Coordinates of C-alpha atoms and ligand atoms in Angstrom, one line a residue:
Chain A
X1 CA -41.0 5.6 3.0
X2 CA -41.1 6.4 -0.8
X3 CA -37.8 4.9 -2.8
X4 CA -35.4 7.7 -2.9
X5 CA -32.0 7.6 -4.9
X6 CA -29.0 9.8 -5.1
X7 CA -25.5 9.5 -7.2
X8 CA -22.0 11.2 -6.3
X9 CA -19.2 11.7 -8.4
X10 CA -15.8 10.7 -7.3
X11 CA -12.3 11.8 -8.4
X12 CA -9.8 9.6 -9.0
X13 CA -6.8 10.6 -6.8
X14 CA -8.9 13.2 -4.9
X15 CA -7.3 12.7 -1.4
X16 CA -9.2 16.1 -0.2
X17 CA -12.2 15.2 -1.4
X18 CA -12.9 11.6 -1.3
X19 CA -15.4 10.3 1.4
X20 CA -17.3 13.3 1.6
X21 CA -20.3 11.8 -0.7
X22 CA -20.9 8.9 2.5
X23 CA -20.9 11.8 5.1
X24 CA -23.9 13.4 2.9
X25 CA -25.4 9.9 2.8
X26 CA -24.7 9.1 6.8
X27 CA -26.6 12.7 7.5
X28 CA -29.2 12.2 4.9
X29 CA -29.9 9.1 7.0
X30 CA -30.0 10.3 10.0
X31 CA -33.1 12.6 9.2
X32 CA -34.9 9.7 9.1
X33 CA -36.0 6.9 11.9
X34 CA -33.6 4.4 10.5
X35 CA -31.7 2.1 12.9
X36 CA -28.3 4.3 13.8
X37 CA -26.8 1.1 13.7
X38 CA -27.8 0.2 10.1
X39 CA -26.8 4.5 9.4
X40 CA -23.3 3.7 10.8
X41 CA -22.9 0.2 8.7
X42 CA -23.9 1.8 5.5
X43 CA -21.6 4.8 5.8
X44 CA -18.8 2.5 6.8
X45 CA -19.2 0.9 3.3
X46 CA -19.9 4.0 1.7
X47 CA -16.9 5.4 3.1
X48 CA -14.5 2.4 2.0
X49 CA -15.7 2.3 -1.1
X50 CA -15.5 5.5 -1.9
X51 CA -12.0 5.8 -0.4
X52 CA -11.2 3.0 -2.8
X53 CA -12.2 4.5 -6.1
X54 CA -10.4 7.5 -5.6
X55 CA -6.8 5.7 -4.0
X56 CA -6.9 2.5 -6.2
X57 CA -9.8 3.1 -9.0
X58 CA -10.3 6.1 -11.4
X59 CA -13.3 7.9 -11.6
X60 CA -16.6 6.9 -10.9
X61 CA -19.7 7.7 -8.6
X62 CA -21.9 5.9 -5.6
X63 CA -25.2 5.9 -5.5
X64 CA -27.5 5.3 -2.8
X65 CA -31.3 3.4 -2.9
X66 CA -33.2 3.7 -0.1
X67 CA -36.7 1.3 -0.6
X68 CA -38.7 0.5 1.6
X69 CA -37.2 -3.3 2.8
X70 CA -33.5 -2.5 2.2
X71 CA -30.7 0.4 1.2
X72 CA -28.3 -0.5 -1.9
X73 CA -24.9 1.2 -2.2
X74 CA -23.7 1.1 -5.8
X75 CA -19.9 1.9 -5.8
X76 CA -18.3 2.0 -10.3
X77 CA -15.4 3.0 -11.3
X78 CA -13.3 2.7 -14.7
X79 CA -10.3 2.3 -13.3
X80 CA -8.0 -0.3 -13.9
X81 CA -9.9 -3.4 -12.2
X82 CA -8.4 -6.3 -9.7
X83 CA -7.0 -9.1 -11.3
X84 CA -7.7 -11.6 -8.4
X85 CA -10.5 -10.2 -6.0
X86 CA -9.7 -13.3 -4.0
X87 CA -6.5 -12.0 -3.0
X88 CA -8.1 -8.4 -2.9
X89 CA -11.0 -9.6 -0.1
X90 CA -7.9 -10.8 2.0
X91 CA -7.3 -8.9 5.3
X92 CA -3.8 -7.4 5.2
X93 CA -3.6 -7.4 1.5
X94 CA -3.0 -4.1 -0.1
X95 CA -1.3 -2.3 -3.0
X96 CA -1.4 1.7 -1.5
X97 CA 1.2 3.9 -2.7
X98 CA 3.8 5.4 0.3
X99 CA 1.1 8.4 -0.2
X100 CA -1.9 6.9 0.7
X101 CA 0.0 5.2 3.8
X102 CA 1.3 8.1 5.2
X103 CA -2.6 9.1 5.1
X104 CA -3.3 6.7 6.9
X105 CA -4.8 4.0 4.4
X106 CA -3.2 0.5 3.0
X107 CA -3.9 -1.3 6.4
X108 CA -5.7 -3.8 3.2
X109 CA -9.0 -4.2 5.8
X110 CA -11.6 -2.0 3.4
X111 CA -13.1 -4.8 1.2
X112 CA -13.3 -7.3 4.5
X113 CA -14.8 -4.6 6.1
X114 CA -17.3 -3.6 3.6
X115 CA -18.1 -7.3 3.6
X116 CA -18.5 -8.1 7.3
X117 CA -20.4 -5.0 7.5
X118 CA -23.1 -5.7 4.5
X119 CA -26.2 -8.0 4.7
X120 CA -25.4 -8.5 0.7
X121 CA -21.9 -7.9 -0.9
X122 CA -21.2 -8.5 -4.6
X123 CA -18.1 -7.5 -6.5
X124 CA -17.6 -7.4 -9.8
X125 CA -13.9 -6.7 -11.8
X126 CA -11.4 -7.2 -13.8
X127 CA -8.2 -5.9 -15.5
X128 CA -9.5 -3.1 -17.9
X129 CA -13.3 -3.3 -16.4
X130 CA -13.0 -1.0 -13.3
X131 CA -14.7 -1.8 -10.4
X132 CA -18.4 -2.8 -9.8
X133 CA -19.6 -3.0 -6.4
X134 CA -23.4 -3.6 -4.9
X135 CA -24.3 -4.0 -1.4
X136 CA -27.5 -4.2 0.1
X137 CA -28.6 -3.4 3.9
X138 CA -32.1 -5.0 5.1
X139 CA -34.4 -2.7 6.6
X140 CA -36.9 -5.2 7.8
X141 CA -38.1 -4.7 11.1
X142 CA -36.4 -1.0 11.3
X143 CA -38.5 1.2 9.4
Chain B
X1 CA -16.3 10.2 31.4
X2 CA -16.6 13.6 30.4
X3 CA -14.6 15.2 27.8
X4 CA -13.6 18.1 30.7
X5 CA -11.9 15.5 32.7
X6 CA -10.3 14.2 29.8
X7 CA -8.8 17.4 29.0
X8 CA -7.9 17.3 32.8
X9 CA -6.2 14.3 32.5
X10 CA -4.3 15.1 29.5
X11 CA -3.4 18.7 30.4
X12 CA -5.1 19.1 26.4
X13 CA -6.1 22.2 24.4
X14 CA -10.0 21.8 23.6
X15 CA -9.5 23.1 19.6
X16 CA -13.2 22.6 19.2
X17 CA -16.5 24.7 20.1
X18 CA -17.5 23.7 23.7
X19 CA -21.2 22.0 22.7
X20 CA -20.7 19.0 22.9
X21 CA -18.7 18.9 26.4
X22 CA -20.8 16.7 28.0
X23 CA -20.3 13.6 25.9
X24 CA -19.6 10.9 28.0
X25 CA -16.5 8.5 27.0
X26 CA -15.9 5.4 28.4
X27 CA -13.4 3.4 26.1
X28 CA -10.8 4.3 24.0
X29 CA -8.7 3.3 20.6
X30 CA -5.5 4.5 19.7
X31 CA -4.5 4.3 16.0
X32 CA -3.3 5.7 12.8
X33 CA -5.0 3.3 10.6
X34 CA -8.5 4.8 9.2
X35 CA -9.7 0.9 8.2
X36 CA -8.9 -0.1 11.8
X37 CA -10.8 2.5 13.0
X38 CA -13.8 1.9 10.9
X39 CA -13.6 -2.0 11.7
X40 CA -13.8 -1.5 15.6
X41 CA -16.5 -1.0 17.8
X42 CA -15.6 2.9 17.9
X43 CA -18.8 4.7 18.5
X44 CA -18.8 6.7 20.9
X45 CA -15.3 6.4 21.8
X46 CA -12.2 8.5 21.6
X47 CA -9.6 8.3 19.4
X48 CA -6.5 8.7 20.0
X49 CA -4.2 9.7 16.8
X50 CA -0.9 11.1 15.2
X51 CA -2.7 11.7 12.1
X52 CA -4.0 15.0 11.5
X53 CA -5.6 15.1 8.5
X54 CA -8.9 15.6 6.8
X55 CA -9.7 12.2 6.6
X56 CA -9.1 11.2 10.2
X57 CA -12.1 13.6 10.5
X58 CA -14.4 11.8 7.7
X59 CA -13.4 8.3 9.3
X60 CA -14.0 9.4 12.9
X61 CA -17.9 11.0 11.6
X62 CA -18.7 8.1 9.9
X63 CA -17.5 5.3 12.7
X64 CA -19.2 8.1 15.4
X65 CA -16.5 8.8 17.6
X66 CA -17.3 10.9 20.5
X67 CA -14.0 12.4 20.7
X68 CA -10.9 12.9 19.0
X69 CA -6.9 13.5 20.5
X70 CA -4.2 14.8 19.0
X71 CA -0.9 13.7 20.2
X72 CA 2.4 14.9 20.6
X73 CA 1.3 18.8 20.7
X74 CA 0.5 18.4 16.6
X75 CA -1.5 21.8 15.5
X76 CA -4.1 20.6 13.3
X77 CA -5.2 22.5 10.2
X78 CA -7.8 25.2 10.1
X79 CA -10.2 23.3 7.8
X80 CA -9.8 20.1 10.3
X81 CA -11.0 22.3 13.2
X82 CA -13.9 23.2 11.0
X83 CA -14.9 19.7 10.0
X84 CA -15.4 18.8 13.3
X85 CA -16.8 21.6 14.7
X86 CA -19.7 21.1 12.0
X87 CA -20.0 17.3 12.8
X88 CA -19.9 18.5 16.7
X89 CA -16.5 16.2 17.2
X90 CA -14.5 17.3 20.0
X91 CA -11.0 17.8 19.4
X92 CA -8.4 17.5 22.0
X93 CA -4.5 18.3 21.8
X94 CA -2.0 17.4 23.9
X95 CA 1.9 17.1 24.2
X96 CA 2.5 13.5 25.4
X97 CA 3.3 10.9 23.0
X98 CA 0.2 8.2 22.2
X99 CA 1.8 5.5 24.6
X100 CA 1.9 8.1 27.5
X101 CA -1.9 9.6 26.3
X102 CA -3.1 6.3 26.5
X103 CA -1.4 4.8 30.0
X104 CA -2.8 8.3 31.4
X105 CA -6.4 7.2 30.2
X106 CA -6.1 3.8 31.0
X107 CA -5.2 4.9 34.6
X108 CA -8.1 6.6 35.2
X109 CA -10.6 3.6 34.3
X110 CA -11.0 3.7 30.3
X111 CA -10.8 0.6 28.6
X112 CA -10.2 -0.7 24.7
X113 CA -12.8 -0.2 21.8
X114 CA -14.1 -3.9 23.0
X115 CA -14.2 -3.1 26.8
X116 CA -10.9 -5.2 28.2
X117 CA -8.2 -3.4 30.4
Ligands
ATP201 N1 -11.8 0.2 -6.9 C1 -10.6 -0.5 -6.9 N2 -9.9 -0.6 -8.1 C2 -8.8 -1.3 -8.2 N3 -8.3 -2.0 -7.2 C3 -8.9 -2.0 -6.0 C4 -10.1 -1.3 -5.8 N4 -10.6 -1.5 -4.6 C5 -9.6 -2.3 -4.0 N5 -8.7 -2.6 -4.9 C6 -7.5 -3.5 -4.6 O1 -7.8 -4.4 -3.5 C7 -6.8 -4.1 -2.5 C8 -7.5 -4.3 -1.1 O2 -8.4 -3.3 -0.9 P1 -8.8 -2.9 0.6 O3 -9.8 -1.8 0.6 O4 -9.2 -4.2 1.4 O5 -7.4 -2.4 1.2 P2 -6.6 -1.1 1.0 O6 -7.5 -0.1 0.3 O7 -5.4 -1.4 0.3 O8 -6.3 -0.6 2.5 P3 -7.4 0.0 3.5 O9 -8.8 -0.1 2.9 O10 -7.3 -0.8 4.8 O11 -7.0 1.5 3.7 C9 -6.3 -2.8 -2.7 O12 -5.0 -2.6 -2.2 C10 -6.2 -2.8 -4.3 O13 -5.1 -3.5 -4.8
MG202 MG1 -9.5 0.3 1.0

């Protein structure tokens, strides 16, 4: 398959809105012969992510890569960045408003889940940086 | 187990189009938490939820649930119905509480996200 790529914008704050760009990306995947479970594990990070820029972030975008050996989901934002990503990548660990918990978010299991669920995760922040986030899914053997 | 005899079961509303009926379910999760969701091994099964918004929808596409119920006789938004009748989710609503949903479909042989009992 020829290298494809694809960016979405997402709005800080944008309850309605947010995670629609890693449904677009989960069916764009599924018109190909990719492994559904590598689909499913990419749109669980997708979804995460994105769900992240828009509740703790600012504005930004994710992009998708699809080569021919692996997918790449970028994830930016210039919000106001995470002063200890340490603590951050801890399960339970959260900072969600009342509003996002009463929607159902603030359980603090996104960034171990984007990690458990990524061949590759790399994140990069800090206070007054935003939020830079890379992960890579092998395709080897799938495609 | 078919989404018909879960309706059964639950003496639920199907809110949904009627396509994908024949989806067969065979475990369950029951939660309100979107990340906990997205972290189990939720494909294909049903989730049970209080939350009836637009992101319950969004999580359950992405983890692939096969079906989703709404408890305590909640009416969900138009635009929610929508949602998952594009993605071809079933929804289901019914009036008893998630601890009495889930003992009903425990009783009639559905296990956990992880297959115990
Ligand atoms: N893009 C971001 N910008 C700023 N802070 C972030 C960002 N992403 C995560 N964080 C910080 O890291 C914490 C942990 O994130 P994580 O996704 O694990 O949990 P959560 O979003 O709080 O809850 P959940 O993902 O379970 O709904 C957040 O509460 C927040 O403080
Ligand atoms: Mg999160």
């Amino acid at each position: 398959m020829a290298s494809f790529s694809k960016c979405y914008a997402i709005k800080k704050n944008d309850f309605i809105k947010a995670g629609d760009a890693s449904i677009k990306i989960k069916n764009l995947l599924k018109s190909t012969d990719i492994d559904p479970a590598i689909i499913r594990r990419v749109a669980v990070c997708g979804y995460e992510g994105e769900i992240n820029v828009a509740m703790h972030g600012g504005n930004g975008k994710i992009c998708i890569d699809i080569g021919e050996n692996q997918i790449t989901i970028k994830i930016d934002d210039d919000g106001p960045g995470i002063e200890d990503i340490d603590l951050a990548m801890k399960k339970g660990f959260s900072t969600a408003t009342d509003k996002w918990r009463e929607m159902g978010f603030g359980a603090g299991m996104g960034l171990p889940n984007m990690f458990k669920n990524a061949d590759k995760f790399n994140i990069e922040s800090e206070k007054g940086n935003g939020t830079h986030i890379t992960m890579e899914f092998s395709l080897k053997g799938n495609i | 187990m078919k989404i018909s005899e879960i309706v059964d079961i639950l003496d639920a509303d199907l809110l949904t189009d009627v396509s994908s009926m024949d989806n067969e379910i065979e475990k369950c999760g029951s939660s309100d938490l979107m990340s906990d969701i997205l972290a189990g091994q939720s494909e294909k099964s049903l989730l049970i939820t209080g939350l009836l918004t637009i992101q319950a929808i969004r999580t359950a596409i992405i983890a692939g649930i096969g079906g989703v119920v709404f408890v305590r006789g909640k009416e969900p938004a138009k635009e929610i119905i929508e949602m998952a009748n594009d993605a071809d989710i079933p929804l289901l609503r019914t009036r008893y509480s998630m601890f009495v949903t889930s003992g009903r479909l425990h009783n009639a042989g559905m296990t956990g996200l992880d297959g115990q009992r």
